[in-house]
PDB file of C-alpha atoms in Angstrom:
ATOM      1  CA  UNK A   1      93.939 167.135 104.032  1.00 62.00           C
ATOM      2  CA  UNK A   2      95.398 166.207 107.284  1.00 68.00           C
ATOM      3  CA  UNK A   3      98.663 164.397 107.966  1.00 82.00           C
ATOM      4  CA  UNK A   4      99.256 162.737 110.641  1.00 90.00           C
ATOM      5  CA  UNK A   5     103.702 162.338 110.496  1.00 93.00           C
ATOM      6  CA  UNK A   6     105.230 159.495 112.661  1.00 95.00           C
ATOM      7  CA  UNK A   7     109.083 159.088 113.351  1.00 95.00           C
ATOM      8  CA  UNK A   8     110.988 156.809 113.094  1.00 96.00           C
ATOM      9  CA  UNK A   9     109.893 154.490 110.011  1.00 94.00           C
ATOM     10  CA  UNK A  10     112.352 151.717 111.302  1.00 96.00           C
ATOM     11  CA  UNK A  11     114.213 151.456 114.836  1.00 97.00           C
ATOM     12  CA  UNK A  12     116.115 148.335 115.660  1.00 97.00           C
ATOM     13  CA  UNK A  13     116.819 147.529 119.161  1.00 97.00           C
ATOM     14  CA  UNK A  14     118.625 145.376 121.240  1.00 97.00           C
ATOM     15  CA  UNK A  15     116.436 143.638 123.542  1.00 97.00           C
ATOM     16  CA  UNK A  16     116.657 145.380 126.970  1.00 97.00           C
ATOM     17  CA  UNK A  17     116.783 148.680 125.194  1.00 98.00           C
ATOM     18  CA  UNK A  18     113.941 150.927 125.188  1.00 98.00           C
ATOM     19  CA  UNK A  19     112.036 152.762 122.614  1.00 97.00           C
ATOM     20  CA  UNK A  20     109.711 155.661 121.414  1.00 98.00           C
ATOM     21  CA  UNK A  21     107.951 156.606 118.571  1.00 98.00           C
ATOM     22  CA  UNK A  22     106.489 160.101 117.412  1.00 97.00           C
ATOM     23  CA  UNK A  23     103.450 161.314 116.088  1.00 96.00           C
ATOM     24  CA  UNK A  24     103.029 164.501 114.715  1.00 95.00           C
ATOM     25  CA  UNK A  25     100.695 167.042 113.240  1.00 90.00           C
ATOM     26  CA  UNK A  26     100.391 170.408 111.972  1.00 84.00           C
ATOM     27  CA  UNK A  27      97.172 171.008 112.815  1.00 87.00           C
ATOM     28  CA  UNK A  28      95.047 170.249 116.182  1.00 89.00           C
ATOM     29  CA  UNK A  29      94.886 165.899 116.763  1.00 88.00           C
ATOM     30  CA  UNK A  30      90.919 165.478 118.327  1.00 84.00           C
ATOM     31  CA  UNK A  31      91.679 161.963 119.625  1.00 87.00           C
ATOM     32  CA  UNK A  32      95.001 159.999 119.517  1.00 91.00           C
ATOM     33  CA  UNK A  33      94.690 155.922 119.202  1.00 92.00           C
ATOM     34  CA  UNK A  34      97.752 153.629 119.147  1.00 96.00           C
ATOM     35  CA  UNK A  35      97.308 150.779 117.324  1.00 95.00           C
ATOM     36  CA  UNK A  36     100.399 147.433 116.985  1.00 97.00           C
ATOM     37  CA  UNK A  37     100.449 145.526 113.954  1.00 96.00           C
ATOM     38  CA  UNK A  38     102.362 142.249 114.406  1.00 96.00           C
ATOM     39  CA  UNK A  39     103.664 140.520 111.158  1.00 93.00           C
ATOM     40  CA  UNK A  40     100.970 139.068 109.306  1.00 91.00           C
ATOM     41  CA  UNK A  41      98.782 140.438 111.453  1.00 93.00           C
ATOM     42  CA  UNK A  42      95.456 143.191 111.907  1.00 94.00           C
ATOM     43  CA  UNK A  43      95.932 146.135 114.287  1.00 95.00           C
ATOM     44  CA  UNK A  44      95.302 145.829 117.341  1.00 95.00           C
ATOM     45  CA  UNK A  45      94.084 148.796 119.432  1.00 93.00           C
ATOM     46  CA  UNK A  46      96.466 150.179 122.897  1.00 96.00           C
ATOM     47  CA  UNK A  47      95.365 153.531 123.661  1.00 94.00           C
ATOM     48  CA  UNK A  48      93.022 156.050 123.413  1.00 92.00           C
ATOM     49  CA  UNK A  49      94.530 159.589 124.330  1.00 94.00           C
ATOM     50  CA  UNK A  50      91.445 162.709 124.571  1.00 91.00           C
ATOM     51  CA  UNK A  51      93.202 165.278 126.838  1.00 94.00           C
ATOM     52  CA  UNK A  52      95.696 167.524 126.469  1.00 95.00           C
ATOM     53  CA  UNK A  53      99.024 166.932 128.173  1.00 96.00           C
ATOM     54  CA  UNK A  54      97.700 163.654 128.894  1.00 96.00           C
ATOM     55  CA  UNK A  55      99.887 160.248 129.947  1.00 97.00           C
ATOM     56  CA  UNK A  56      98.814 156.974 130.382  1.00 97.00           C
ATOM     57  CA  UNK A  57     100.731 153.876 131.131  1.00 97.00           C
ATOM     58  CA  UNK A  58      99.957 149.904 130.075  1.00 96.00           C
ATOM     59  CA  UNK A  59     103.015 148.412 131.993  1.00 96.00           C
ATOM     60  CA  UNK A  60     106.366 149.055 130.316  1.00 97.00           C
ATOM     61  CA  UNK A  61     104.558 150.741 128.004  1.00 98.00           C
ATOM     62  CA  UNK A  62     103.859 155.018 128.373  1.00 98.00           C
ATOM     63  CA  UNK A  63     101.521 156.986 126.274  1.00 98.00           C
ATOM     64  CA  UNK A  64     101.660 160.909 126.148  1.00 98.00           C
ATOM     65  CA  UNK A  65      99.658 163.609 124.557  1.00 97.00           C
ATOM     66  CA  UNK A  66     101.336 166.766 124.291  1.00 96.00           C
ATOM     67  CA  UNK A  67      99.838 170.217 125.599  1.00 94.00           C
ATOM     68  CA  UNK A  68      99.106 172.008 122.340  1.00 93.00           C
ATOM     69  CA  UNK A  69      97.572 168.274 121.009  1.00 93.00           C
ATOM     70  CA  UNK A  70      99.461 168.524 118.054  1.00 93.00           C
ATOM     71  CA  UNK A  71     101.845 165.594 118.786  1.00 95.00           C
ATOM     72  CA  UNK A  72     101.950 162.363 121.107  1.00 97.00           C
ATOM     73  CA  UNK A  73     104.424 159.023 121.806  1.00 98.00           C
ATOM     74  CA  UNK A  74     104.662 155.987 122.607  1.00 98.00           C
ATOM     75  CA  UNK A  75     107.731 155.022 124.852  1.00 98.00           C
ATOM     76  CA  UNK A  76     108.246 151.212 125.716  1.00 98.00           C
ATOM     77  CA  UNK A  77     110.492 150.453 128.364  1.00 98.00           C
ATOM     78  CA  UNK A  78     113.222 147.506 128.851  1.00 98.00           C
ATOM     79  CA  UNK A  79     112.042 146.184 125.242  1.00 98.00           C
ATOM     80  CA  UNK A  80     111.129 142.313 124.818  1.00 97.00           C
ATOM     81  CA  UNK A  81     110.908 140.196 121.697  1.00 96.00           C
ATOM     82  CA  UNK A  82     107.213 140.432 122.162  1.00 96.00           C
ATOM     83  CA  UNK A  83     106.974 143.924 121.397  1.00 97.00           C
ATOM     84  CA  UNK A  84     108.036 143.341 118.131  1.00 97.00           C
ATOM     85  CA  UNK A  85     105.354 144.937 115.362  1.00 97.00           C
ATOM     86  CA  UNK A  86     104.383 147.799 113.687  1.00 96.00           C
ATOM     87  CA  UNK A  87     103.189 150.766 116.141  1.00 97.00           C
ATOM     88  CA  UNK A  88     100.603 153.370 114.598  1.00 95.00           C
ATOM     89  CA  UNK A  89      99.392 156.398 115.805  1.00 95.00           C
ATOM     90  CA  UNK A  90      95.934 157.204 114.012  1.00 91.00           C
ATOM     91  CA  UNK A  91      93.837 160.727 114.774  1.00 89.00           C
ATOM     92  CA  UNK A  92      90.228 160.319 115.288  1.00 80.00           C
ATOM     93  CA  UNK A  93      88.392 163.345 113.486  1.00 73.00           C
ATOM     94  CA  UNK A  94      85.838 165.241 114.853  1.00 65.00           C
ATOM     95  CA  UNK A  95      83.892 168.082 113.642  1.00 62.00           C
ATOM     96  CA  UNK A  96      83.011 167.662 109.861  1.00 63.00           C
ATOM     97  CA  UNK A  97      84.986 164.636 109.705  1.00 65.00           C
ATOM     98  CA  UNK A  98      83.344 162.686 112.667  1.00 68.00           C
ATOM     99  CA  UNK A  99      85.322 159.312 113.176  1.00 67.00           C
ATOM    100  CA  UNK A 100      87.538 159.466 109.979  1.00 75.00           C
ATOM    101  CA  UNK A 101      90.800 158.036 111.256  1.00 81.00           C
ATOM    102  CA  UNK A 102      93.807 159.128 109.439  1.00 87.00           C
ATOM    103  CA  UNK A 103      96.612 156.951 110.455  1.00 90.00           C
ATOM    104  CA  UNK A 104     100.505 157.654 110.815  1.00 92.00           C
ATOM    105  CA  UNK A 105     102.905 155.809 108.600  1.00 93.00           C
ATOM    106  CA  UNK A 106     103.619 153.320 111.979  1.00 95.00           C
ATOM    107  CA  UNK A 107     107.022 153.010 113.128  1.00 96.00           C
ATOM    108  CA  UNK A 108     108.343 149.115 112.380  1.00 96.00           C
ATOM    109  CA  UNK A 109     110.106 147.977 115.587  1.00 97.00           C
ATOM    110  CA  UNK A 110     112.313 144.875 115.541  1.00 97.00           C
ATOM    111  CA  UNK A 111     113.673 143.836 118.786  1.00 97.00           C
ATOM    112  CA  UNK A 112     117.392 141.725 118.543  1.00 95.00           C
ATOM    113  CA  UNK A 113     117.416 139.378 121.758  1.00 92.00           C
TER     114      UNK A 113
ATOM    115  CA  UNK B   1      82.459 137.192 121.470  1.00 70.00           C
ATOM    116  CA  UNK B   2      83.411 136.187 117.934  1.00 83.00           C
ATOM    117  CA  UNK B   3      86.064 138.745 116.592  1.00 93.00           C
ATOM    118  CA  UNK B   4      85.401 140.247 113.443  1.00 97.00           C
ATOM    119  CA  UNK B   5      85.522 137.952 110.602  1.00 97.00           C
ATOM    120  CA  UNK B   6      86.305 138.703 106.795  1.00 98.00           C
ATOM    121  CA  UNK B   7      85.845 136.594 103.895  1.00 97.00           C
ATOM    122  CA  UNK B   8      87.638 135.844 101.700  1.00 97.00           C
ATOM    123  CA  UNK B   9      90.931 135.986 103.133  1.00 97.00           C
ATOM    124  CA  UNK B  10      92.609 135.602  99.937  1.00 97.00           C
ATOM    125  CA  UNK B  11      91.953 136.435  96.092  1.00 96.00           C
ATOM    126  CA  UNK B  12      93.161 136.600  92.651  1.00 98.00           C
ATOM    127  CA  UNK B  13      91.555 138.815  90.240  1.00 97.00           C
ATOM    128  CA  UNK B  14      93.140 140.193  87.118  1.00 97.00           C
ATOM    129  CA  UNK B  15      92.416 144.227  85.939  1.00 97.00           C
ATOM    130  CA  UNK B  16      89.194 144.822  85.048  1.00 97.00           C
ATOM    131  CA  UNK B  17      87.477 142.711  86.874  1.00 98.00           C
ATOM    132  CA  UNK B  18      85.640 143.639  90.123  1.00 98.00           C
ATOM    133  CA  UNK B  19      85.263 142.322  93.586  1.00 98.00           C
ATOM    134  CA  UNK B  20      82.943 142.551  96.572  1.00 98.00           C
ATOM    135  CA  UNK B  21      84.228 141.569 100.406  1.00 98.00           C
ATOM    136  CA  UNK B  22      82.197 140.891 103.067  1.00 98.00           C
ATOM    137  CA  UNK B  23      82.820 142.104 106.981  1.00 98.00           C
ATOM    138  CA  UNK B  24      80.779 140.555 109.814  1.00 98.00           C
ATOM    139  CA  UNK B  25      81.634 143.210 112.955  1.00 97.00           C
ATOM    140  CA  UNK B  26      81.939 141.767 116.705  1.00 96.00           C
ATOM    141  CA  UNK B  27      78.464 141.022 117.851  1.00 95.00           C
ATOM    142  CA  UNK B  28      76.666 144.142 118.742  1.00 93.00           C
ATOM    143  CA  UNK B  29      78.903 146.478 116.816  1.00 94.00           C
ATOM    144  CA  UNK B  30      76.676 148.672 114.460  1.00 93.00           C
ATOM    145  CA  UNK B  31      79.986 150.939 113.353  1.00 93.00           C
ATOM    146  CA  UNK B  32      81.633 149.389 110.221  1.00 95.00           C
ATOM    147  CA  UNK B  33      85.133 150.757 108.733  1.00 94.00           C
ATOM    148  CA  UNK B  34      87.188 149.988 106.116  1.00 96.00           C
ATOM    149  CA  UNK B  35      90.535 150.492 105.319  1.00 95.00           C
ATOM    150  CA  UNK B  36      93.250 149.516 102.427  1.00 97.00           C
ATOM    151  CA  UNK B  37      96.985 148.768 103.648  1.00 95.00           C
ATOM    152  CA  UNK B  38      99.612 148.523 101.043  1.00 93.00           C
ATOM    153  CA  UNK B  39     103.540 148.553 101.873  1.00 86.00           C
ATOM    154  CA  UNK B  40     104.031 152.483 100.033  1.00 79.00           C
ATOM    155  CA  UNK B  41     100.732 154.173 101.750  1.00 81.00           C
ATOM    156  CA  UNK B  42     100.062 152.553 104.726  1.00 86.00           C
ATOM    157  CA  UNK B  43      97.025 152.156 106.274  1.00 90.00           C
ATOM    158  CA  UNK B  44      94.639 154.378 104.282  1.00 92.00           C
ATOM    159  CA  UNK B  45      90.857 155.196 105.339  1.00 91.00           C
ATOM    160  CA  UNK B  46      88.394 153.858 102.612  1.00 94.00           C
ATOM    161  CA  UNK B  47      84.727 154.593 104.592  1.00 91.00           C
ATOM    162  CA  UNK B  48      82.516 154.183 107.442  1.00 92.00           C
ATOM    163  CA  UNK B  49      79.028 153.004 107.924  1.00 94.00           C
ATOM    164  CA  UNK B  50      77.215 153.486 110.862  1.00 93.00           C
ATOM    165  CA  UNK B  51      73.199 152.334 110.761  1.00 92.00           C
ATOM    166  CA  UNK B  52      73.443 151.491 107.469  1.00 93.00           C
ATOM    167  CA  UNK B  53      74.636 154.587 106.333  1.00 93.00           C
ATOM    168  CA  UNK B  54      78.176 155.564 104.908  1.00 92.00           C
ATOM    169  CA  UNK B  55      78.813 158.088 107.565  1.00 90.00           C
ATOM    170  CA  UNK B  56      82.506 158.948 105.812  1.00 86.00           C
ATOM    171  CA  UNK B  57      84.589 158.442 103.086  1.00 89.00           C
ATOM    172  CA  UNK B  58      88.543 158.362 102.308  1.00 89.00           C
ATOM    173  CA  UNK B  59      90.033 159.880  99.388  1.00 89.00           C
ATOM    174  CA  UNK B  60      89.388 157.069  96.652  1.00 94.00           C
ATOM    175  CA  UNK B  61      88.125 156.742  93.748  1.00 96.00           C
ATOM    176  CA  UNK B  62      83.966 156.381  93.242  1.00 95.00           C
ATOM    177  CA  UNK B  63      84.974 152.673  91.582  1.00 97.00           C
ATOM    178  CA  UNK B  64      85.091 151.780  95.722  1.00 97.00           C
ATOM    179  CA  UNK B  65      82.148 151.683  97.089  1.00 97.00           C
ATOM    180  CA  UNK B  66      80.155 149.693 100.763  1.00 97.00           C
ATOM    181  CA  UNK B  67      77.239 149.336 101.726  1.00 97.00           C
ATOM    182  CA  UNK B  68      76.026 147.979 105.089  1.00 97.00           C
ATOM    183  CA  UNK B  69      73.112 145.963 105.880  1.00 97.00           C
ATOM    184  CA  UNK B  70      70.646 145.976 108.846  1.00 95.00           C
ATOM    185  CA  UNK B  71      72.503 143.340 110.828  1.00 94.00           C
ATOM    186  CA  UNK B  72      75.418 145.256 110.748  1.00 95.00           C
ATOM    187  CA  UNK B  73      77.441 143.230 108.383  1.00 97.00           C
ATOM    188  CA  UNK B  74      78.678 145.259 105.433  1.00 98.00           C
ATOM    189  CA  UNK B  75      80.662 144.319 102.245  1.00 98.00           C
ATOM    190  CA  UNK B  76      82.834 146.779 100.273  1.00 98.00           C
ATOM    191  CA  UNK B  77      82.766 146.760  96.316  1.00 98.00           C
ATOM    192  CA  UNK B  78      85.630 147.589  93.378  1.00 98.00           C
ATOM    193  CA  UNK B  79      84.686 147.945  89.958  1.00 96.00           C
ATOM    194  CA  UNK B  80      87.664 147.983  87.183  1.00 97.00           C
ATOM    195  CA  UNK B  81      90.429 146.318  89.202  1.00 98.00           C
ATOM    196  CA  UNK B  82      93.591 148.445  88.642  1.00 97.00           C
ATOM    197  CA  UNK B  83      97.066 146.657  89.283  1.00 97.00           C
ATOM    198  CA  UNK B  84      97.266 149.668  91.822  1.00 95.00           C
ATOM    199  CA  UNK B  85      94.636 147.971  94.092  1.00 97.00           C
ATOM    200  CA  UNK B  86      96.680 145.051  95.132  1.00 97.00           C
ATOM    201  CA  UNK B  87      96.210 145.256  98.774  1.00 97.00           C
ATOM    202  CA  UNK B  88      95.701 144.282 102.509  1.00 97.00           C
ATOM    203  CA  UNK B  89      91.994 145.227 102.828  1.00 98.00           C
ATOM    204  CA  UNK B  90      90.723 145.267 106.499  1.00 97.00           C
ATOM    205  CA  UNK B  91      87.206 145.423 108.519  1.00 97.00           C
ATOM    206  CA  UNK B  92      87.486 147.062 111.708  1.00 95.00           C
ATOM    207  CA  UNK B  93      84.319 147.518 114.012  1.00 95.00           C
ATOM    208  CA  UNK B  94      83.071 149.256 117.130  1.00 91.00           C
ATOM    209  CA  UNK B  95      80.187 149.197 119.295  1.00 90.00           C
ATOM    210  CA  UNK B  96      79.470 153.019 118.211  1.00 84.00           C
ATOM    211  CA  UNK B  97      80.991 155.824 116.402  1.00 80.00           C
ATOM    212  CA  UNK B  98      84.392 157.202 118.059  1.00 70.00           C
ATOM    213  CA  UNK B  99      85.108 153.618 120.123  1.00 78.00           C
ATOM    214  CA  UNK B 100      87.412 151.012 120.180  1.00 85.00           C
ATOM    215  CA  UNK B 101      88.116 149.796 117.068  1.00 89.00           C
ATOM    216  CA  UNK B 102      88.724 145.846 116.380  1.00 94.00           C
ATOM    217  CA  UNK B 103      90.209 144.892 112.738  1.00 96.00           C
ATOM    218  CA  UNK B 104      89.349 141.808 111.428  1.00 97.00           C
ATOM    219  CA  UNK B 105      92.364 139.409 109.864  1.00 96.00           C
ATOM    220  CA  UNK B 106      91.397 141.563 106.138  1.00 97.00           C
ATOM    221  CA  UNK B 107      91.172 139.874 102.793  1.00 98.00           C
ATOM    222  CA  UNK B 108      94.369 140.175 101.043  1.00 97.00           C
ATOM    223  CA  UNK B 109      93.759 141.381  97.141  1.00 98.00           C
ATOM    224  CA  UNK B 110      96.251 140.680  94.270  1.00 97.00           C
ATOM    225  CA  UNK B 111      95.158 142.059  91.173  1.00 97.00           C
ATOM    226  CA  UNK B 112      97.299 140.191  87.869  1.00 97.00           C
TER     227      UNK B 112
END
């Protein structure tokens, strides 16, 4: 089935510092959704992506979806305590598999102030 | 709005047994998902319901199953607890298929 491969598991950073996390496929991602786990905490959703080559931007935070939709990141800028959390990347089927999400492994960022 | 709400949030169950939980979406929502979270797998798809119908289903075992009623709420089932299913179990709903998705708090699962 599909996998959806996100890089790094673990980054540490020194507050101040910024940070980006991959997502990546082998085959053709329908919709991209980035999702932040806190510690003890549910996902909660950031992003939808649809379009190739697209970017979208939350405030420090900037979303891309390459041009061949097989991979997409999440770059946060000047990072803050706050951001600390789990970031996933989840692919939102469509065809046969209409709305299965299969999620990414999440990347656990800790921020060091 | 009320967020989504799960209940339990907590439970003990040794192998064997079996368990329901119960997921009340946001208001409105009529897309149910669930979805099993452990440390080694991640966040792993279980099924979706959508107008009381299961609409898709993960790679799991038939001894999980869901069902969701007409007022949207749905509850998930395991039969024959395995050690294996110890778990962060979590709701998630949208207002239709391919939305948003809001997770509830999940019911965390140890199985003795």
């Amino acid at each position: 089935g599909q996998q959806v491969m996100q890089i790094p598991q673990y980054q540490h950073v020194q507050e101040g510092e910024d940070f980006t996390t991959y997502c990546n496929s082998s085959t053709t991602l329908s919709n991209i959704q980035w999702y932040k786990q806190r510690p003890g905490g549910h996902p909660v959703f950031l992003i939808q992506l649809v379009k190739s080559g697209e970017v979208k931007k939350q405030k420090r935070l900037t979303f891309q979806f390459g041009e061949a939709k097989k991979n997409s990141s999440l770059h946060i800028t000047a990072t803050q305590t706050t951001d600390v959390g789990t970031y996933f990347c989840c692919d939102r089927a469509g065809g046969t598999s209409y709305g299965k999400l299969t999620f990414g492994q999440g990347t656990i960022l800790t921020v060091h102030p | 709005k009320a967020g989504v709400t799960q209940t339990p949030r907590y439970l003990i169950k040794t192998r064997g047994q079996q368990v329901t939980l119960s997921c009340s979406p946001i208001s409105g929502h009529r897309s149910v998902s669930w979805y099993q979270q452990t440390p080694g797998q991640g966040l792993q798809f279980l099924f979706e319901y959508f107008s009381e119908t299961q609409r898709n289903k993960g790679n799991f075992p038939g001894r999980f199953s869901g069902r969701q009623f007409s007022n949207s709420r749905s509850e998930m089932n395991v039969s024959t607890l395995e050690l294996g299913d110890s778990a962060l179990y979590l709701c998630a709903s949208s207002l239709h298929r391919m939305e948003t998705q809001y997770f509830g708090p999940g019911t965390r699962l140890l199985v003795l």
